[in-house]
Amino acid sequence: MTRDDEFRAWTQQHRQGLVRTATLLTAGDGHTAEDVVQATLTRLYVAWPQVRLADDRSAYVRRALVNAFTDEMRARARRREDLRSEPPDGAVPLGAVDPDTLLLYDALRELPDRMRATVVLRYFHDLSVQDTARTLRCTQGTVKSQTARALDKLRDRLGPALGPPVVRSLPADAPPARPADRTTDHPTDGTALAAVPAPRSVA
Amino acid sequence: MTRDDVPHDATALTDLLTRAATAVAAVPGDELLDDDVRRGRAARRRRTLGRLAGVGVVAVLGVGLSLALPRGTTAPAAAVPLVAFTGEDVTGFELEVVPEGWRVLTSHAGDLVLAAHDDDGARPGSFEGRIAIMLTEEQYLPGAPDDAVHVTAEGRDVLVFATTGTSPSQGVSVAQPDGSYLYVQVPAEVRWSDQQAAEFAVTVGVTPEAVVGVG
């Protein structure tokens, strides 16, 4: 099997998961999410021998995705500085989306990029503080403080969408929730980025 | 901390994120996957050619060098420059670049042979005047003489030495992560320095299908 064959087969299996994570990272901006995923996949292709040999392929791919996201957001910030008249990104080209999701994207959009990434890694990918710090290449203390500040902002913005009772004293290093009614978890092997439930109807 | 201790809003946030992600239907079609592969290949080729341009091994710099010679100076026989490989994928190995005017003569999971454009392909089992690429174990590497040199190419330690045989050639070995060695035999016809031979060798990829030779 050639690199192309291997890469194509892997991408077919995991691309949707990457797009979903990127969509959360970009607060529902589907176009930017696709750009981030394309950049990630290009880097993975170039580094395929390392991807193939990675002890934890899932962690490798997550880092590549977060790095591509960070680079993309920096590039967009620079472009906005150069072209002040350019309309801001942030549209949600997702078709019919439930109101809670729109509210979530609005709230996520108000977080700084790195803080948003912390939330996605901790509460969507169920990563520990340690693994989140490794992925973001920062200290565990930074992850804890970013998480705490993000949760405060999200509580203020989302209010009832997070559901009663509101717990003000949520510790930033509390483990991500693993509710029993979730249809799947995020495994630690190479499938993690694709491991969200099958799409529900968005019609 | 048990599940019961997980704060309610953390649970609700995870649910919100999961619902939002699940609403993103992005199953890739063939065309999208083809585009992903195409972008990857293009980026890989750009990266390789950019790196080789930095060490003066690609065609465009070879031309620049000859133009820079003073008028009346006889240029030494120039090294055959490398160009992007545009042929079909080969078995067991990955080629990014080849010497200009060279082609794949034979391709098997155990070895890959490149030949110049004027090579008629006679004696396909012979490596004379051709570039031979194979995966082997350390014990089967041709004995490296004392004057073998260690060259660093793309951050990797590469051993280059003159082979003993009927035709002069360079032997180049690159250690692989699994303990095997990529061995590349380069004929004198390409007139590569040790550094150039090493730079070429590290561009050759090894796929899981490559078979380790035993002699």
Coordinates of C-alpha atoms in Angstrom, one line a residue:
Chain A
M1 CA 0.0 0.0 0.0
T2 CA 1.5 3.4 -1.0
R3 CA 1.5 6.5 1.1
D4 CA -1.4 7.8 -1.0
D5 CA -3.4 4.7 -0.3
E6 CA -2.7 4.7 3.4
F7 CA -3.4 8.4 3.8
R8 CA -6.6 8.2 1.7
A9 CA -7.9 5.3 3.8
W10 CA -7.1 7.0 7.0
T11 CA -8.6 10.3 5.9
Q12 CA -11.8 8.7 4.7
Q13 CA -12.2 7.3 8.2
H14 CA -11.2 10.4 10.2
R15 CA -11.9 13.4 8.1
Q16 CA -15.4 14.0 9.5
G17 CA -14.1 13.9 13.0
L18 CA -11.5 16.5 12.1
V19 CA -14.1 18.8 10.6
R20 CA -16.3 18.5 13.6
T21 CA -13.5 19.4 16.0
A22 CA -12.4 22.2 13.7
T23 CA -16.0 23.5 13.6
L24 CA -16.0 23.8 17.4
L25 CA -12.5 25.3 17.4
T26 CA -13.7 28.0 15.0
A27 CA -17.0 28.5 16.8
G28 CA -19.1 27.3 14.0
D29 CA -17.3 28.9 11.1
G30 CA -17.5 26.0 8.6
H31 CA -15.4 27.7 5.9
T32 CA -12.5 28.3 8.3
A33 CA -12.9 24.9 9.8
E34 CA -12.5 23.3 6.3
D35 CA -9.4 25.4 5.8
V36 CA -8.0 24.2 9.1
V37 CA -8.7 20.6 8.2
Q38 CA -7.1 20.9 4.8
A39 CA -4.0 22.4 6.3
T40 CA -3.9 19.7 8.9
L41 CA -4.3 16.9 6.4
T42 CA -1.6 18.4 4.2
R43 CA 0.8 18.5 7.1
L44 CA -0.1 14.9 8.0
Y45 CA 0.6 13.8 4.5
V46 CA 4.0 15.4 4.4
A47 CA 4.8 13.9 7.8
W48 CA 3.2 10.5 7.1
P49 CA 6.2 8.4 8.1
Q50 CA 6.1 10.0 11.5
V51 CA 2.3 9.7 11.7
R52 CA 2.6 6.0 10.8
L53 CA 5.2 5.4 13.6
A54 CA 3.6 7.7 16.2
D55 CA 3.0 5.9 19.6
D56 CA -0.1 7.8 20.1
R57 CA -1.5 8.8 16.6
S58 CA -4.5 10.4 18.1
A59 CA -2.4 12.8 20.1
Y60 CA -0.2 13.5 17.1
V61 CA -3.2 14.3 15.0
R62 CA -4.8 16.5 17.7
R63 CA -1.6 18.6 17.9
A64 CA -1.4 19.0 14.2
L65 CA -5.1 20.1 14.1
V66 CA -4.6 22.6 17.0
N67 CA -1.4 23.9 15.4
A68 CA -3.1 24.4 12.0
F69 CA -6.0 26.2 13.8
T70 CA -3.6 28.5 15.7
D71 CA -1.8 29.3 12.4
E72 CA -5.0 29.9 10.6
M73 CA -6.4 32.3 13.2
R74 CA -3.1 34.2 13.3
A75 CA -3.1 34.5 9.5
R76 CA -6.7 35.7 9.6
A77 CA -6.0 38.3 12.3
R78 CA -3.1 39.6 10.1
R79 CA -5.3 39.8 7.1
R80 CA -8.0 41.6 9.0
E81 CA -5.4 44.2 10.1
D82 CA -4.4 44.6 6.4
L83 CA -8.0 44.8 5.1
R84 CA -10.0 46.6 7.6
S85 CA -13.0 46.7 5.3
E86 CA -13.1 42.9 5.1
P87 CA -16.3 41.6 6.7
P88 CA -15.6 39.6 9.8
D89 CA -15.7 35.8 9.7
G90 CA -18.0 34.0 11.9
A91 CA -21.0 33.1 9.8
V92 CA -22.4 29.7 10.5
P93 CA -23.0 27.9 7.2
L94 CA -24.3 24.8 8.8
G95 CA -27.9 24.8 7.6
A96 CA -30.6 24.2 10.2
V97 CA -29.0 24.1 13.6
D98 CA -30.8 23.9 16.9
P99 CA -31.0 27.1 19.0
D100 CA -28.8 25.8 21.7
T101 CA -26.0 25.2 19.2
L102 CA -26.3 28.6 17.8
L103 CA -26.1 30.0 21.3
L104 CA -23.1 27.8 22.0
Y105 CA -21.3 29.1 18.9
D106 CA -22.1 32.7 19.9
A107 CA -20.6 32.1 23.3
L108 CA -17.6 30.2 22.0
R109 CA -16.9 33.0 19.5
E110 CA -16.5 35.5 22.4
L111 CA -13.6 33.4 23.8
P112 CA -10.0 34.0 22.7
D113 CA -8.8 31.3 20.3
R114 CA -6.6 29.5 22.8
M115 CA -9.2 29.5 25.5
R116 CA -11.8 28.1 23.1
A117 CA -9.3 25.4 22.1
T118 CA -8.9 24.5 25.8
V119 CA -12.6 24.1 26.2
V120 CA -12.9 21.9 23.1
L121 CA -10.0 19.7 24.2
R122 CA -11.2 19.4 27.8
Y123 CA -14.9 19.1 27.3
F124 CA -15.4 17.7 23.9
H125 CA -12.3 15.4 23.6
D126 CA -12.4 14.6 27.3
L127 CA -8.7 15.3 27.7
S128 CA -7.1 15.6 31.1
V129 CA -5.4 18.8 32.1
Q130 CA -2.0 17.2 31.4
D131 CA -3.0 16.0 27.9
T132 CA -4.6 19.3 27.1
A133 CA -1.4 21.1 28.2
R134 CA 0.7 18.8 26.0
T135 CA -1.6 19.4 23.0
L136 CA -1.5 23.2 23.5
R137 CA 2.2 23.1 24.5
C138 CA 1.6 25.1 27.6
T139 CA 1.7 24.5 31.3
Q140 CA -1.0 22.7 33.3
G141 CA -1.5 25.8 35.3
T142 CA -2.4 27.7 32.1
V143 CA -4.9 25.1 31.2
K144 CA -6.5 25.3 34.6
S145 CA -6.8 29.0 34.6
Q146 CA -8.0 29.2 31.0
T147 CA -10.6 26.5 31.7
A148 CA -11.8 28.4 34.8
R149 CA -12.1 31.7 33.0
A150 CA -13.8 30.0 30.0
L151 CA -16.4 28.3 32.1
D152 CA -17.2 31.6 33.9
K153 CA -17.7 33.3 30.6
L154 CA -19.7 30.5 29.2
R155 CA -21.9 30.3 32.2
D156 CA -22.6 34.0 31.9
R157 CA -23.3 33.8 28.2
L158 CA -25.2 30.5 28.1
G159 CA -27.1 30.7 31.3
P160 CA -29.9 28.2 31.3
A161 CA -28.5 26.3 28.3
L162 CA -25.9 24.8 30.6
G163 CA -28.8 23.8 32.8
P164 CA -29.6 24.3 36.5
P165 CA -28.1 24.3 39.0
V166 CA -25.3 26.7 38.1
V167 CA -22.2 25.7 40.1
R168 CA -20.0 28.7 40.5
S169 CA -17.3 26.8 42.3
L170 CA -16.5 24.4 39.5
P171 CA -12.8 23.5 39.8
A172 CA -10.9 24.0 36.6
D173 CA -9.1 20.7 37.1
A174 CA -12.3 18.8 37.4
P175 CA -12.4 15.9 34.9
P176 CA -14.5 16.4 31.8
A177 CA -18.0 15.1 32.2
R178 CA -18.8 11.6 31.0
P179 CA -22.6 11.5 31.1
A180 CA -24.1 8.0 30.9
D181 CA -26.5 9.0 28.1
R182 CA -23.7 9.9 25.6
T183 CA -23.8 7.5 22.8
T184 CA -20.0 7.2 22.5
D185 CA -16.9 8.3 24.2
H186 CA -13.6 9.5 22.7
P187 CA -11.2 6.6 22.7
T188 CA -7.5 7.1 23.2
D189 CA -6.5 5.3 20.1
G190 CA -6.2 6.7 16.6
T191 CA -9.9 7.0 16.2
A192 CA -10.4 9.6 18.8
L193 CA -10.9 12.6 16.5
A194 CA -13.7 10.8 14.6
A195 CA -15.4 9.4 17.6
V196 CA -18.5 11.5 17.9
P197 CA -21.9 10.0 17.5
A198 CA -23.4 9.5 14.0
P199 CA -25.0 12.6 12.7
R200 CA -28.4 13.4 13.9
S201 CA -30.9 15.0 11.7
V202 CA -30.2 18.7 11.2
A203 CA -33.3 19.3 9.2
Chain B
M1 CA -13.6 12.0 41.5
T2 CA -16.6 9.8 40.6
R3 CA -19.0 10.5 37.9
D4 CA -21.5 11.7 40.5
D5 CA -19.0 14.4 41.5
V6 CA -18.8 15.9 38.0
P7 CA -20.3 19.4 38.1
H8 CA -23.6 19.7 36.3
D9 CA -22.5 22.5 34.0
A10 CA -19.5 20.5 32.8
T11 CA -21.8 17.7 31.9
A12 CA -24.1 20.1 30.1
L13 CA -21.2 21.8 28.3
T14 CA -20.0 18.4 27.0
D15 CA -23.5 17.6 25.8
L16 CA -23.8 20.9 24.1
L17 CA -20.4 20.5 22.3
T18 CA -21.3 17.0 21.3
R19 CA -24.7 18.0 19.9
A20 CA -23.1 20.8 18.0
A21 CA -20.4 18.5 16.5
T22 CA -22.9 15.8 15.7
A23 CA -24.9 18.3 13.6
V24 CA -21.9 18.8 11.3
A25 CA -22.3 16.2 8.6
A26 CA -19.1 16.0 6.7
V27 CA -18.6 12.5 5.3
P28 CA -16.0 13.0 2.6
G29 CA -16.6 12.0 -0.9
D30 CA -14.1 10.7 -3.4
E31 CA -13.4 14.1 -4.9
L32 CA -12.7 15.6 -1.6
L33 CA -10.3 12.8 -0.7
D34 CA -8.6 13.1 -4.0
D35 CA -8.1 16.8 -3.4
D36 CA -6.6 16.0 0.1
V37 CA -4.1 13.6 -1.5
R38 CA -3.3 16.0 -4.3
R39 CA -2.6 18.8 -1.9
G40 CA -0.4 16.6 0.3
R41 CA 1.6 15.4 -2.7
A42 CA 2.1 18.9 -3.9
A43 CA 3.2 20.1 -0.5
R44 CA 5.6 17.2 -0.1
R45 CA 7.2 17.9 -3.5
R46 CA 7.5 21.6 -2.7
R47 CA 9.2 20.9 0.6
T48 CA 11.6 18.4 -0.9
L49 CA 12.6 20.6 -3.8
G50 CA 12.9 23.6 -1.5
R51 CA 15.2 21.7 0.8
L52 CA 17.3 20.4 -2.1
A53 CA 17.5 23.9 -3.6
G54 CA 19.1 24.9 -0.4
V55 CA 21.9 22.5 -0.8
G56 CA 22.3 23.0 -4.6
V57 CA 21.1 19.6 -5.8
V58 CA 18.1 20.5 -8.0
A59 CA 18.1 21.4 -11.7
V60 CA 17.6 25.1 -11.5
L61 CA 20.7 25.7 -9.3
G62 CA 22.8 23.5 -11.6
V63 CA 22.0 25.9 -14.4
G64 CA 22.8 28.9 -12.3
L65 CA 26.2 27.5 -11.3
S66 CA 27.2 26.9 -14.9
L67 CA 26.2 30.4 -15.9
A68 CA 28.3 31.9 -13.1
L69 CA 31.5 30.4 -14.4
P70 CA 34.0 33.0 -15.9
R71 CA 34.1 33.2 -19.7
G72 CA 36.7 30.8 -21.1
T73 CA 36.6 28.5 -18.1
T74 CA 36.0 24.9 -18.9
A75 CA 33.3 23.7 -16.5
P76 CA 33.9 20.4 -14.8
A77 CA 31.5 17.7 -15.7
A78 CA 28.4 18.8 -13.8
A79 CA 26.6 16.6 -11.4
V80 CA 23.3 15.3 -12.8
P81 CA 20.7 17.5 -11.1
L82 CA 17.6 16.2 -9.4
V83 CA 14.1 16.9 -10.6
A84 CA 10.7 16.1 -9.2
F85 CA 9.6 12.5 -9.8
T86 CA 6.3 12.5 -11.8
G87 CA 6.0 8.8 -12.6
E88 CA 3.7 6.2 -11.2
D89 CA 4.0 5.1 -7.6
V90 CA 6.6 2.3 -7.1
T91 CA 6.3 -0.7 -4.9
G92 CA 7.8 -0.7 -1.4
F93 CA 9.5 2.7 -1.8
E94 CA 8.5 6.4 -2.3
L95 CA 10.3 8.5 -4.8
E96 CA 10.1 12.3 -4.6
V97 CA 13.0 13.2 -6.9
V98 CA 15.1 11.5 -9.5
P99 CA 18.2 12.5 -11.5
E100 CA 17.2 14.6 -14.5
G101 CA 16.5 12.3 -17.4
W102 CA 16.4 9.1 -15.4
R103 CA 13.4 6.7 -15.0
V104 CA 12.3 3.7 -13.0
L105 CA 13.7 0.6 -14.7
T106 CA 12.4 -2.1 -12.4
S107 CA 10.4 -1.9 -9.2
H108 CA 9.9 -4.7 -6.7
A109 CA 9.1 -4.8 -3.0
G110 CA 12.7 -5.7 -2.4
D111 CA 14.5 -3.3 -4.7
L112 CA 14.1 -0.4 -7.0
V113 CA 16.4 0.3 -10.0
L114 CA 16.7 3.7 -11.8
A115 CA 18.3 4.0 -15.2
A116 CA 19.4 6.9 -17.4
H117 CA 17.3 7.8 -20.5
D118 CA 19.9 6.1 -22.8
D119 CA 19.9 2.8 -20.9
D120 CA 18.2 0.3 -23.1
G121 CA 17.2 -1.9 -20.2
A122 CA 19.4 -4.8 -21.2
R123 CA 20.6 -7.0 -18.3
P124 CA 17.8 -5.9 -16.0
G125 CA 19.5 -7.7 -13.1
S126 CA 22.6 -5.6 -13.3
F127 CA 23.2 -2.5 -11.2
E128 CA 26.1 -1.3 -13.3
G129 CA 25.6 2.4 -14.3
R130 CA 22.3 2.4 -12.5
I131 CA 20.9 3.6 -9.2
A132 CA 19.9 0.6 -7.0
I133 CA 17.7 1.1 -3.9
M134 CA 17.0 -1.6 -1.4
L135 CA 16.1 -2.2 2.2
T136 CA 18.5 -4.5 4.0
E137 CA 19.8 -5.5 7.4
E138 CA 23.1 -4.1 8.9
Q139 CA 24.9 -7.4 8.5
Y140 CA 24.2 -7.5 4.8
L141 CA 25.3 -3.9 4.0
P142 CA 28.4 -3.9 1.8
G143 CA 31.4 -3.5 4.0
A144 CA 32.1 0.2 4.5
P145 CA 35.9 1.0 4.2
D146 CA 37.8 3.0 6.8
D147 CA 37.4 6.1 4.7
A148 CA 33.6 6.0 4.7
V149 CA 32.2 9.4 5.6
H150 CA 29.3 10.4 7.8
V151 CA 27.2 13.0 6.2
T152 CA 24.2 14.8 7.7
A153 CA 21.2 15.2 5.4
E154 CA 17.9 16.5 6.6
G155 CA 19.1 16.0 10.1
R156 CA 19.9 12.3 9.6
D157 CA 23.2 10.6 9.8
V158 CA 24.1 9.0 6.4
L159 CA 27.1 6.9 5.7
V160 CA 28.7 7.3 2.3
F161 CA 31.5 5.2 0.9
A162 CA 33.1 4.0 -2.3
T163 CA 32.0 0.5 -3.1
T164 CA 34.3 -2.2 -4.2
G165 CA 33.2 -3.8 -7.5
T166 CA 33.6 -3.8 -11.2
S167 CA 32.3 -0.3 -11.7
P168 CA 32.9 2.7 -9.5
S169 CA 30.0 3.7 -7.4
Q170 CA 29.0 5.2 -4.0
G171 CA 27.3 3.2 -1.4
V172 CA 24.9 5.2 0.8
S173 CA 23.2 3.8 3.9
V174 CA 20.5 5.4 5.9
A175 CA 19.3 3.8 9.2
Q176 CA 15.5 3.3 9.4
P177 CA 13.4 3.5 12.5
D178 CA 12.8 -0.3 12.6
G179 CA 16.5 -1.1 12.6
S180 CA 16.9 -1.9 9.0
Y181 CA 18.9 0.1 6.5
L182 CA 18.0 1.8 3.3
Y183 CA 20.9 1.2 0.9
V184 CA 21.3 3.2 -2.2
Q185 CA 24.1 2.5 -4.7
V186 CA 24.9 5.5 -6.9
P187 CA 27.0 5.0 -10.1
A188 CA 29.9 7.4 -10.9
E189 CA 28.0 8.5 -14.0
V190 CA 25.8 10.9 -12.0
R191 CA 28.9 12.6 -10.6
W192 CA 27.4 13.4 -7.2
S193 CA 29.4 14.5 -4.2
D194 CA 29.0 12.5 -1.0
Q195 CA 26.6 15.3 0.3
Q196 CA 24.5 15.1 -2.9
A197 CA 24.3 11.3 -2.7
A198 CA 23.2 11.6 0.9
E199 CA 20.6 14.3 0.1
F200 CA 19.1 12.1 -2.6
A201 CA 19.1 9.0 -0.3
V202 CA 17.1 10.7 2.5
T203 CA 14.4 11.6 0.0
V204 CA 13.6 8.0 -0.7
G205 CA 10.7 6.8 1.5
V206 CA 10.2 3.2 2.7
T207 CA 6.7 1.9 2.9
P208 CA 5.5 -1.1 5.0
E209 CA 5.4 -3.2 1.8
A210 CA 9.2 -2.9 1.3
V211 CA 10.8 -6.3 1.8
V212 CA 14.1 -6.5 3.6
G213 CA 16.7 -8.1 1.5
V214 CA 19.2 -10.6 2.9
G215 CA 22.3 -10.1 0.8

